[in-house]
XYZ file of N, CA and C in Angstrom:
750
model
N -19.481 -39.175 -101.305
C -19.754 -39.029 -100.004
C -21.238 -38.308 -99.819
N -21.787 -39.622 -99.312
C -23.511 -39.462 -99.016
C -23.951 -37.612 -98.644
N -25.545 -37.612 -99.541
C -25.530 -36.585 -98.483
C -26.966 -36.374 -97.951
N -27.113 -37.482 -97.245
C -28.594 -37.650 -96.920
C -28.257 -37.304 -95.863
N -30.101 -36.810 -95.474
C -29.138 -35.820 -93.883
C -30.258 -37.979 -93.133
N -29.668 -37.849 -91.675
C -30.678 -39.194 -90.712
C -30.755 -38.377 -89.399
N -31.550 -39.479 -89.446
C -31.352 -38.793 -87.130
C -30.213 -40.029 -86.741
N -29.726 -39.400 -86.297
C -29.157 -40.567 -85.182
C -28.467 -40.101 -83.686
N -28.929 -41.567 -82.826
C -29.047 -40.956 -81.950
C -27.394 -40.373 -80.929
N -27.768 -39.153 -80.488
C -26.599 -38.685 -79.890
C -25.765 -39.632 -79.343
N -26.123 -40.843 -78.122
C -25.406 -41.704 -77.699
C -24.174 -42.449 -78.035
N -24.679 -42.647 -79.388
C -24.112 -43.392 -80.870
C -23.138 -43.282 -80.962
N -22.550 -41.571 -80.677
C -21.550 -40.894 -81.608
C -20.896 -40.555 -80.578
N -19.773 -40.609 -80.670
C -18.166 -40.374 -80.182
C -17.651 -38.959 -81.189
N -16.969 -38.402 -80.156
C -16.589 -37.133 -80.042
C -14.542 -38.045 -80.860
N -14.372 -37.474 -82.231
C -12.961 -37.759 -83.167
C -12.673 -38.107 -82.826
N -11.163 -38.913 -82.526
C -10.066 -39.107 -82.087
C -9.197 -38.333 -83.114
N -9.451 -37.013 -84.159
C -8.659 -36.250 -84.788
C -9.167 -34.652 -83.791
N -10.454 -34.717 -83.331
C -10.309 -33.364 -82.952
C -9.137 -32.828 -82.215
N -9.176 -31.643 -82.534
C -7.683 -31.182 -82.454
C -8.516 -29.926 -81.346
N -9.658 -28.637 -80.499
C -10.342 -28.060 -80.269
C -9.685 -28.795 -78.759
N -8.849 -27.628 -77.758
C -9.332 -27.896 -76.668
C -9.504 -27.522 -75.668
N -11.248 -26.568 -76.130
C -11.455 -25.681 -75.320
C -12.650 -25.291 -75.596
N -13.449 -26.553 -75.254
C -14.901 -27.077 -76.716
C -16.046 -26.010 -75.309
N -15.500 -26.711 -73.410
C -16.653 -26.425 -73.218
C -16.679 -24.970 -72.564
N -17.070 -23.800 -73.232
C -17.547 -22.241 -72.690
C -18.534 -21.773 -72.720
N -18.711 -20.770 -73.072
C -19.597 -19.681 -73.448
C -20.422 -19.951 -74.648
N -19.572 -19.784 -75.264
C -20.132 -19.736 -76.708
C -20.744 -21.489 -76.681
N -20.747 -22.657 -76.388
C -21.339 -23.806 -76.505
C -22.731 -23.035 -76.309
N -23.211 -23.077 -74.554
C -24.273 -22.243 -74.303
C -25.364 -21.277 -75.576
N -24.438 -20.569 -75.542
C -25.206 -18.985 -76.781
C -25.090 -20.164 -78.197
N -24.297 -21.403 -78.716
C -25.142 -22.109 -79.694
C -25.926 -22.477 -79.097
N -25.579 -23.658 -78.312
C -27.626 -24.310 -77.616
C -28.509 -23.512 -77.500
N -29.057 -21.750 -76.554
C -29.561 -20.985 -77.242
C -30.218 -20.918 -78.786
N -29.059 -20.884 -79.387
C -29.452 -20.256 -81.399
C -30.449 -21.546 -81.531
N -29.580 -22.928 -81.021
C -30.565 -23.853 -81.612
C -31.842 -24.075 -81.669
N -32.142 -23.967 -79.933
C -32.952 -24.157 -79.175
C -34.200 -22.964 -80.163
N -33.830 -21.429 -80.573
C -34.094 -21.119 -81.230
C -34.712 -21.354 -82.780
N -33.802 -21.818 -83.597
C -33.882 -22.141 -85.364
C -33.893 -23.170 -85.453
N -33.572 -24.592 -84.888
C -33.291 -25.670 -84.858
C -31.230 -25.681 -85.711
N -31.540 -27.188 -85.544
C -29.947 -27.176 -86.386
C -29.665 -27.450 -87.555
N -29.147 -25.806 -88.527
C -28.909 -25.840 -89.316
C -28.058 -26.347 -90.018
N -27.483 -27.254 -90.396
C -26.003 -27.388 -90.854
C -25.681 -29.084 -89.755
N -26.233 -29.835 -90.630
C -26.043 -31.170 -89.794
C -24.685 -31.231 -89.226
N -24.349 -32.706 -88.858
C -22.629 -32.949 -88.372
C -22.448 -33.840 -88.773
N -21.093 -33.738 -89.211
C -20.749 -35.129 -89.937
C -20.272 -36.186 -89.362
N -20.890 -37.559 -89.968
C -20.109 -38.939 -88.286
C -20.145 -39.382 -90.380
N -19.037 -40.348 -89.730
C -18.665 -42.130 -90.239
C -18.464 -43.069 -88.586
N -19.087 -44.479 -89.976
C -19.139 -45.488 -89.028
C -18.253 -46.302 -89.277
N -17.944 -46.443 -87.483
C -16.507 -46.881 -86.444
C -16.776 -48.133 -86.090
N -17.313 -49.316 -86.303
C -17.296 -50.660 -85.775
C -18.742 -50.310 -85.392
N -18.983 -50.705 -83.661
C -20.855 -49.963 -83.460
C -20.754 -49.315 -83.079
N -20.252 -48.290 -83.491
C -20.851 -46.548 -83.553
C -20.198 -45.354 -84.885
N -20.542 -44.546 -84.431
C -20.390 -43.350 -85.334
C -19.552 -42.589 -84.339
N -18.088 -42.113 -85.381
C -17.422 -41.242 -84.764
C -17.456 -39.344 -85.626
N -17.672 -38.752 -84.758
C -17.735 -37.333 -85.355
C -16.884 -36.887 -86.200
N -17.023 -36.402 -87.279
C -16.049 -36.173 -88.083
C -15.780 -34.563 -88.225
N -16.992 -33.766 -88.451
C -17.263 -32.241 -88.001
C -18.632 -32.043 -87.305
N -18.381 -31.147 -86.354
C -19.577 -30.365 -86.262
C -19.629 -30.533 -84.430
N -18.355 -30.540 -83.796
C -18.354 -30.934 -82.243
C -18.994 -29.358 -81.885
N -19.310 -28.605 -81.838
C -19.444 -27.792 -81.103
C -21.185 -28.132 -81.909
N -21.486 -27.913 -82.411
C -23.320 -28.194 -82.762
C -23.801 -29.450 -81.787
N -22.754 -30.421 -81.889
C -22.721 -31.674 -81.017
C -23.151 -31.298 -79.434
N -22.134 -30.784 -79.491
C -21.859 -30.396 -78.127
C -23.544 -29.869 -77.557
N -23.713 -28.913 -78.429
C -24.324 -28.360 -77.858
C -25.857 -28.379 -77.859
N -26.198 -29.298 -79.193
C -27.520 -30.659 -79.121
C -27.094 -31.268 -77.826
N -25.890 -31.767 -77.002
C -26.237 -32.061 -75.919
C -26.522 -31.541 -74.672
N -25.551 -30.901 -74.419
C -25.828 -29.572 -73.375
C -27.970 -29.241 -73.299
N -28.374 -29.459 -74.880
C -30.108 -28.896 -74.914
C -30.241 -29.898 -73.879
N -29.960 -31.403 -74.112
C -30.088 -32.784 -73.564
C -31.222 -33.482 -74.734
N -30.717 -32.998 -76.760
C -31.642 -34.005 -77.409
C -31.351 -35.131 -77.838
N -31.982 -36.067 -77.135
C -32.122 -37.931 -77.765
C -31.124 -37.388 -79.250
N -31.505 -37.295 -80.305
C -30.812 -36.863 -81.913
C -30.303 -36.189 -82.458
N -29.874 -36.456 -83.180
C -29.467 -35.329 -84.338
C -29.110 -35.265 -85.483
N -29.066 -34.437 -86.397
C -29.397 -34.811 -87.610
C -27.650 -34.717 -87.822
N -27.715 -35.954 -89.139
C -26.436 -36.042 -89.565
C -26.092 -36.178 -90.397
N -24.915 -36.578 -91.098
C -24.655 -36.942 -92.957
C -23.646 -38.239 -92.283
N -23.618 -39.468 -92.754
C -23.269 -40.185 -92.748
C -22.101 -40.752 -94.383
N -20.970 -40.308 -93.102
C -19.748 -40.230 -94.573
C -18.990 -41.781 -94.832
N -18.929 -41.875 -96.175
C -17.881 -43.252 -96.399
C -16.236 -42.656 -96.058
N -15.032 -42.773 -94.690
C -13.617 -42.178 -94.886
C -12.728 -43.238 -94.467
N -12.071 -42.873 -94.811
C -10.890 -43.751 -93.599
C -10.602 -43.309 -92.721
N -9.462 -43.579 -91.642
C -8.584 -42.298 -91.020
C -8.407 -41.327 -91.678
N -7.254 -41.656 -92.523
C -6.380 -40.541 -93.397
C -7.424 -39.535 -93.571
N -8.403 -40.469 -94.821
C -9.354 -39.065 -94.915
C -10.149 -38.263 -93.561
N -10.212 -38.587 -92.778
C -11.468 -37.827 -92.179
C -10.623 -37.139 -90.889
N -8.631 -37.598 -90.763
C -7.967 -37.109 -90.206
C -7.711 -35.259 -91.117
N -7.507 -35.364 -92.138
C -7.301 -34.202 -92.851
C -9.147 -33.687 -93.128
N -9.935 -34.305 -92.889
C -11.115 -33.213 -92.939
C -10.841 -32.119 -91.710
N -11.430 -33.436 -90.547
C -10.707 -32.936 -89.799
C -9.956 -31.709 -89.813
N -8.656 -31.893 -89.744
C -7.605 -30.611 -89.982
C -8.298 -29.437 -91.164
N -8.036 -29.574 -92.078
C -9.069 -28.771 -93.030
C -10.053 -27.963 -92.710
N -11.091 -28.083 -91.660
C -12.087 -27.855 -91.403
C -11.778 -26.722 -89.686
N -10.860 -27.657 -89.148
C -10.451 -26.448 -87.841
C -9.203 -25.371 -87.986
N -8.507 -25.414 -89.573
C -7.386 -24.472 -89.929
C -8.408 -23.260 -90.032
N -9.154 -24.008 -90.614
C -10.244 -22.877 -91.490
C -11.120 -22.301 -90.423
N -11.429 -22.331 -89.134
C -12.279 -21.830 -87.892
C -11.559 -20.392 -87.809
N -12.104 -19.640 -87.756
C -11.352 -17.732 -87.175
C -10.826 -18.617 -85.915
N -11.795 -18.979 -84.907
C -11.719 -18.940 -83.567
C -10.840 -20.393 -82.750
N -10.509 -20.872 -83.633
C -9.030 -21.787 -83.264
C -8.244 -20.774 -82.968
N -7.439 -20.887 -82.172
C -6.407 -20.633 -81.404
C -5.288 -21.040 -82.308
N -3.637 -19.884 -81.580
C -2.925 -20.658 -82.123
C -2.144 -22.792 -81.931
N -2.821 -22.368 -80.367
C -2.190 -23.785 -80.282
C -2.565 -25.082 -80.849
N -4.324 -24.672 -81.027
C -5.045 -25.725 -81.462
C -4.437 -25.698 -82.828
N -4.677 -24.867 -84.013
C -3.921 -25.247 -85.106
C -3.255 -25.975 -84.553
N -1.282 -25.847 -83.627
C -0.674 -26.229 -84.162
C -1.189 -27.693 -83.923
N -1.415 -27.908 -82.623
C -2.349 -29.511 -82.142
C -2.545 -30.193 -83.772
N -3.240 -29.594 -84.393
C -3.487 -30.315 -85.649
C -3.386 -30.695 -86.312
N -1.942 -29.631 -86.953
C -0.602 -30.187 -88.009
C 0.250 -30.909 -87.331
N 0.053 -30.474 -86.017
C 1.156 -32.268 -85.872
C 0.606 -33.205 -85.732
N -1.033 -33.349 -85.717
C -1.685 -34.612 -85.466
C -1.483 -35.617 -86.664
N -2.029 -34.072 -87.800
C -1.783 -35.110 -89.418
C -0.705 -34.866 -89.328
N -0.034 -34.685 -89.186
C 2.289 -35.341 -89.222
C 2.054 -36.438 -89.049
N 1.887 -36.579 -88.219
C 1.986 -38.132 -87.046
C 1.747 -38.988 -87.657
N -0.058 -38.523 -88.060
C -0.611 -39.597 -88.415
C -0.511 -39.879 -90.215
N -0.285 -39.526 -90.525
C 0.051 -39.361 -92.280
C 1.467 -39.322 -92.878
N 2.362 -39.135 -91.460
C 4.153 -39.475 -92.087
C 3.996 -38.270 -92.982
N 3.677 -36.795 -92.779
C 4.322 -35.881 -93.661
C 5.303 -34.855 -93.051
N 5.626 -34.391 -93.881
C 7.130 -34.116 -93.262
C 6.394 -32.259 -93.121
N 6.778 -31.561 -92.812
C 6.458 -30.098 -92.849
C 6.050 -29.159 -93.919
N 7.649 -29.558 -94.915
C 6.561 -28.854 -96.650
C 5.655 -30.034 -97.119
N 5.516 -31.236 -96.363
C 4.453 -31.507 -97.709
C 2.752 -31.000 -96.633
N 2.725 -31.240 -95.751
C 2.132 -30.287 -95.039
C 1.553 -28.941 -95.179
N 2.423 -28.568 -95.459
C 2.376 -26.695 -95.748
C 2.147 -26.539 -97.584
N 2.707 -27.586 -98.469
C 1.860 -27.924 -99.833
C 0.760 -27.916 -99.887
N -0.063 -29.021 -98.818
C -1.510 -29.906 -99.086
C -1.734 -28.174 -98.391
N -2.222 -27.807 -97.291
C -2.959 -26.570 -97.509
C -2.270 -25.226 -97.756
N -2.047 -25.582 -98.607
C -1.203 -23.559 -99.404
C -0.579 -22.811 -98.499
N -0.511 -23.724 -97.492
C 0.432 -22.367 -96.217
C 1.771 -22.381 -97.134
N 2.853 -21.353 -96.864
C 4.451 -21.416 -96.917
C 5.067 -22.246 -95.313
N 6.314 -23.303 -95.766
C 6.968 -24.150 -94.473
C 7.386 -23.542 -93.325
N 7.458 -21.749 -93.491
C 8.160 -21.451 -92.383
C 6.451 -20.772 -91.585
N 5.497 -20.906 -91.826
C 4.661 -20.432 -91.177
C 3.792 -21.799 -90.380
N 3.604 -23.337 -90.943
C 3.768 -23.850 -90.407
C 5.045 -24.669 -89.156
N 6.365 -23.972 -89.790
C 7.529 -24.574 -88.959
C 6.868 -23.516 -87.293
N 6.410 -22.146 -87.607
C 6.467 -21.125 -86.642
C 5.444 -22.384 -86.210
N 4.306 -22.212 -86.446
C 2.998 -23.308 -85.485
C 2.974 -24.117 -84.669
N 3.870 -24.913 -85.307
C 5.181 -25.987 -84.758
C 5.855 -25.773 -83.369
N 6.729 -24.679 -83.395
C 7.044 -24.270 -82.881
C 6.344 -23.775 -81.071
N 5.658 -23.669 -81.089
C 4.668 -22.847 -80.289
C 4.966 -23.961 -79.193
N 4.182 -25.647 -79.704
C 4.626 -26.068 -78.382
C 5.448 -26.590 -78.060
N 7.168 -26.195 -78.195
C 7.924 -26.133 -77.248
C 7.774 -25.310 -76.336
N 6.979 -24.644 -76.077
C 7.061 -23.414 -74.951
C 6.346 -24.387 -73.754
N 6.433 -23.634 -72.665
C 5.829 -24.662 -71.654
C 4.134 -24.250 -71.211
N 3.645 -25.617 -70.965
C 2.292 -25.280 -70.888
C 1.260 -24.346 -70.640
N 1.986 -23.638 -69.454
C 1.626 -22.655 -68.557
C 1.357 -21.411 -69.959
N 2.451 -21.156 -71.090
C 2.429 -20.156 -71.428
C 1.174 -20.693 -73.215
N 1.390 -22.080 -73.185
C 0.345 -22.635 -74.153
C -0.798 -22.232 -73.529
N -1.200 -22.575 -71.950
C -2.699 -22.259 -71.926
C -3.176 -20.222 -72.054
N -2.120 -19.976 -72.073
C -2.251 -18.577 -71.937
C -2.399 -18.214 -73.735
N -1.898 -18.373 -75.059
C -2.195 -18.787 -75.549
C -3.885 -19.300 -75.815
N -3.839 -19.581 -75.666
C -5.190 -20.550 -76.285
C -6.461 -20.043 -75.319
N -6.312 -18.871 -73.618
C -6.809 -18.130 -73.731
C -6.969 -17.397 -74.087
N -6.281 -16.416 -74.873
C -5.793 -15.343 -75.632
C -5.343 -14.624 -74.235
N -4.626 -14.663 -73.411
C -3.878 -13.800 -72.583
C -3.254 -12.783 -73.107
N -1.691 -13.757 -74.280
C -0.951 -13.725 -74.789
C -1.277 -14.074 -76.331
N -0.960 -13.021 -77.519
C -1.235 -13.004 -78.581
C 0.252 -14.530 -79.343
N -0.227 -14.898 -80.631
C 1.259 -15.679 -80.813
C 2.139 -14.654 -81.226
N 2.161 -13.408 -81.456
C 3.190 -12.788 -81.261
C 3.771 -13.326 -80.793
N 3.910 -12.310 -79.338
C 4.202 -12.714 -77.561
C 4.383 -13.782 -77.175
N 3.807 -14.929 -78.177
C 4.758 -16.074 -78.079
C 5.809 -16.627 -78.949
N 5.735 -15.960 -79.800
C 6.838 -16.084 -80.256
C 8.337 -15.759 -79.923
N 8.106 -14.024 -79.845
C 9.196 -13.387 -78.601
C 9.663 -14.243 -78.044
N 8.536 -14.974 -77.053
C 9.142 -15.857 -75.816
C 9.954 -16.686 -76.007
N 9.941 -17.892 -77.971
C 10.923 -18.868 -78.041
C 12.265 -18.479 -78.137
N 12.467 -16.826 -78.043
C 13.949 -16.152 -77.564
C 14.592 -16.720 -76.168
N 13.411 -16.800 -75.761
C 14.378 -16.720 -74.674
C 14.851 -18.236 -73.542
N 16.171 -18.408 -72.913
C 15.742 -19.251 -72.126
C 15.536 -19.246 -71.458
N 15.281 -21.293 -71.941
C 14.512 -21.614 -70.819
C 13.952 -21.397 -69.077
N 15.285 -21.411 -68.574
C 15.394 -21.039 -67.421
C 14.565 -19.537 -66.905
N 14.656 -19.124 -68.270
C 14.053 -17.498 -67.523
C 12.496 -17.448 -68.028
N 12.730 -18.775 -68.884
C 11.275 -17.931 -69.344
C 9.998 -17.524 -68.246
N 9.620 -18.539 -67.803
C 8.925 -18.219 -66.922
C 8.900 -16.407 -66.235
N 10.003 -16.183 -66.013
C 9.788 -14.949 -65.229
C 9.615 -14.001 -66.274
N 10.150 -14.331 -67.750
C 9.545 -12.936 -68.194
C 7.889 -12.750 -68.981
N 7.342 -14.353 -68.700
C 6.456 -14.634 -69.070
C 5.526 -13.868 -67.939
N 5.897 -13.718 -66.964
C 4.999 -13.078 -65.480
C 5.141 -11.285 -66.008
N 6.778 -11.028 -66.820
C 6.181 -9.959 -66.420
C 5.117 -9.174 -67.422
N 5.905 -9.989 -68.540
C 4.708 -9.196 -69.857
C 3.179 -9.738 -69.322
N 2.462 -10.185 -68.745
C 1.258 -10.655 -68.796
C 1.239 -9.248 -67.618
N 1.909 -10.047 -65.958
C 1.859 -9.345 -65.424
C 1.600 -7.551 -65.429
N 2.636 -6.760 -66.064
C 2.943 -5.769 -67.086
C 1.576 -5.436 -67.807
N 1.214 -6.296 -68.661
C 0.090 -6.810 -70.166
C 1.290 -5.206 -71.230
N 2.436 -6.009 -71.487
C 3.304 -5.850 -72.327
C 2.518 -5.880 -74.102
N 1.995 -4.916 -74.570
C 2.217 -5.168 -75.878
C 2.866 -6.015 -76.803
N 3.082 -6.262 -77.944
C 3.499 -7.026 -78.408
C 5.381 -6.284 -78.689
N 4.883 -5.163 -79.269
C 6.521 -3.912 -78.947
C 7.561 -4.456 -78.496
N 6.591 -3.831 -77.069
C 7.225 -3.748 -75.875
C 7.027 -5.159 -75.235
N 7.086 -6.554 -75.465
C 7.487 -7.600 -75.466
C 9.211 -8.259 -76.023
N 8.969 -7.817 -77.005
C 9.860 -7.761 -78.352
C 10.999 -6.689 -77.894
N 10.600 -5.440 -77.455
C 11.436 -4.556 -77.096
C 12.682 -4.866 -75.487
N 11.431 -5.235 -74.478
C 12.043 -5.568 -73.171
C 12.966 -7.560 -73.370
N 12.359 -8.357 -74.148
C 13.094 -9.640 -74.843
C 14.871 -9.320 -75.318
N 14.835 -8.761 -76.733
C 16.222 -7.935 -76.901
C 16.625 -7.542 -75.612
N 16.331 -6.838 -74.701
C 17.182 -5.844 -74.248
C 17.967 -6.955 -72.886
N 16.924 -7.820 -72.282
C 17.129 -8.693 -71.648
C 18.529 -9.876 -72.360
N 18.075 -10.162 -73.495
C 19.559 -11.117 -74.112
C 20.844 -10.289 -74.502
N 20.632 -8.872 -74.467
C 21.149 -8.234 -74.700
C 22.434 -7.893 -73.448
N 21.704 -8.007 -72.078
C 22.516 -7.189 -71.144
C 23.392 -9.005 -70.658
N 22.381 -9.956 -71.434
C 23.038 -11.696 -70.725
C 24.325 -11.841 -71.609
N 23.990 -11.184 -73.023
C 25.498 -11.818 -73.601
C 27.337 -10.369 -72.806
N 26.556 -9.482 -72.300
C 27.296 -9.272 -72.288
C 27.918 -9.379 -70.878
N 26.663 -9.884 -70.284
C 27.003 -10.737 -68.847
C 27.548 -11.566 -68.405
N 27.192 -12.301 -69.744
C 28.347 -13.458 -69.741
C 28.964 -14.017 -70.938
N 29.728 -13.010 -71.304
C 30.326 -12.872 -72.969
C 32.554 -13.154 -71.914
N 31.644 -14.406 -70.612
C 33.382 -14.411 -70.327
C 33.397 -15.980 -71.013
N 34.885 -16.306 -71.043
C 35.359 -17.531 -71.763
C 34.268 -18.551 -71.473
N 34.329 -19.436 -72.952
C 33.533 -20.962 -72.687
C 34.026 -21.040 -71.601
N 35.549 -21.369 -71.242
C 35.772 -22.910 -70.262
C 34.830 -22.716 -69.192
N 33.883 -21.607 -68.775
C 33.523 -20.913 -67.631
C 32.145 -21.363 -67.968
N 30.997 -21.708 -69.231
C 30.453 -22.557 -69.760
C 30.128 -23.626 -69.311
N 31.566 -23.736 -70.322
C 31.572 -25.947 -69.942
C 31.427 -26.429 -68.310
N 32.502 -25.453 -67.582
C 32.429 -25.737 -65.979
C 31.336 -25.711 -65.758
N 29.940 -24.682 -65.389
C 28.928 -25.184 -65.426
C 28.410 -25.846 -65.057
N 28.413 -26.167 -66.475
C 27.497 -27.986 -67.214
C 27.857 -29.162 -66.512
N 29.060 -28.944 -66.132
C 29.979 -29.750 -65.711
C 29.280 -29.905 -64.127
N 29.379 -28.929 -63.768
C 29.035 -28.888 -62.159
C 27.198 -29.556 -62.263
N 26.964 -28.620 -63.069
C 25.045 -29.059 -63.421
C 24.743 -30.269 -63.662
N 25.799 -31.099 -64.093
C 25.505 -32.355 -64.461
C 25.693 -33.259 -63.323
N 26.764 -33.004 -62.919
C 27.228 -33.746 -60.863
C 26.625 -34.002 -60.197
N 25.894 -32.445 -60.416
C 24.688 -32.604 -59.680
C 23.950 -32.950 -60.313
N 23.086 -33.546 -60.942
C 22.277 -34.150 -61.360
C 22.625 -35.674 -61.230
N 23.605 -36.268 -60.861
C 24.019 -37.215 -61.070
C 23.611 -38.093 -59.404
N 23.912 -36.899 -58.543
C 24.199 -36.349 -57.151
C 22.757 -37.076 -56.435
N 21.391 -36.565 -57.797
C 20.278 -37.050 -56.548
C 20.229 -37.529 -57.682
N 19.756 -38.044 -58.721
C 19.491 -39.463 -59.577
C 20.222 -40.718 -58.427
N 21.129 -40.395 -57.909
C 21.478 -41.613 -56.938
C 20.964 -41.320 -55.812
N 20.271 -40.585 -55.055
C 19.246 -40.358 -54.050
C 19.901 -39.368 -52.546
N 21.019 -38.932 -52.921
C 21.394 -37.736 -52.184
C 20.798 -36.826 -52.025
N 20.053 -36.293 -50.810
C 19.230 -35.263 -51.210
C 20.242 -33.715 -50.901
N 20.305 -33.255 -51.800
C 20.491 -31.995 -52.367
C 20.063 -31.027 -53.065
N 20.800 -29.386 -52.771
C 20.583 -28.597 -53.976
C 21.295 -27.559 -54.308
N 21.174 -27.346 -55.477
C 22.544 -26.171 -56.050
C 21.481 -24.723 -55.685
N 22.674 -23.649 -55.855
C 22.203 -22.351 -56.299
C 23.420 -21.154 -56.944
N 22.847 -21.507 -57.651
C 24.219 -20.617 -59.001
C 23.759 -18.921 -58.702
N 24.948 -18.272 -58.876
C 24.506 -16.617 -58.273
C 25.095 -15.845 -59.094
N 25.051 -15.034 -60.092
C 25.939 -14.677 -61.572
C 25.914 -13.620 -60.869
N 27.373 -13.252 -61.121
C 27.292 -11.470 -60.558
C 27.627 -10.466 -62.135
N 28.636 -9.594 -61.853
C 28.882 -8.924 -63.440
C 29.962 -9.536 -63.118
N 31.265 -9.763 -62.624
C 32.693 -10.208 -62.628
C 33.041 -11.982 -62.113
N 31.696 -12.719 -61.606
C 31.747 -14.068 -61.121
C 30.540 -14.803 -61.114
N 30.737 -16.220 -60.996
C 29.836 -17.152 -60.702
C 29.854 -17.671 -59.603
N 28.571 -17.568 -58.286
C 28.503 -18.508 -56.972
C 27.959 -19.779 -57.311
N 28.643 -20.453 -57.248
C 27.713 -21.714 -56.762
C 27.977 -22.835 -55.393
N 26.700 -23.214 -55.281
C 26.732 -23.490 -53.722
C 25.892 -24.826 -54.472
N 26.014 -26.025 -53.295
C 25.825 -27.103 -53.541
C 25.746 -27.567 -51.872
N 24.003 -27.903 -51.640
C 24.576 -28.578 -49.846
C 23.708 -29.887 -50.054
N 24.525 -30.817 -49.648
C 24.278 -31.811 -49.243
C 23.970 -32.844 -48.038
N 22.402 -33.207 -47.735
C 22.572 -33.454 -46.024
C 23.300 -35.047 -46.111
N 23.543 -34.843 -44.466
C 24.826 -35.710 -44.275
C 23.871 -37.094 -44.255
């Protein structure tokens, strides 16, 4: 790997395809830009040659800060890396960043697994993690986008999100709004969800035939909707019964 520092035109550099950060344009970029104005760029960015341009491998924040300052050129080190090596370097660098949130970590892990056809176990071994750590990160990507954004913006923590993974899909939004509006800590959130699931189990502890019947009706309703019928369905659960109302326009 070459270590010579060269000056490259910023316009000739594209951000890397493997960059996993999703919240780059924030006040931290402005702060870094001011710092670079005062002290200069202390650490060059890493790039690799791809066809007629350069692709950023490492140093996206520094690159963006220099662009914000209006710089026409930037200190860079050109490295000879293939797609796999570049992706691995980006992942390992990003996962070592203290400010990388859990969703960004999960996205980086998912990308490298896809690009290199790795299993969770193989990725965990490469990173020096337990397989359960990788699995728990990746499970966060199953949550709705609004929950993922909340994690990315520190509205809730990763532990809050793990608790939400136990909530039935149809109730996640309700629980999410409750824990965020009431500012529940992790312990309170886990306690609240545990109580919610316990109540649901008690209320829904009827025969499995009822669940089968409900699912059958829901599937029939969806088929009607897909066939173009203007319809709506409302399900109301009581302690001892479930009321289902389906209305169809003539």
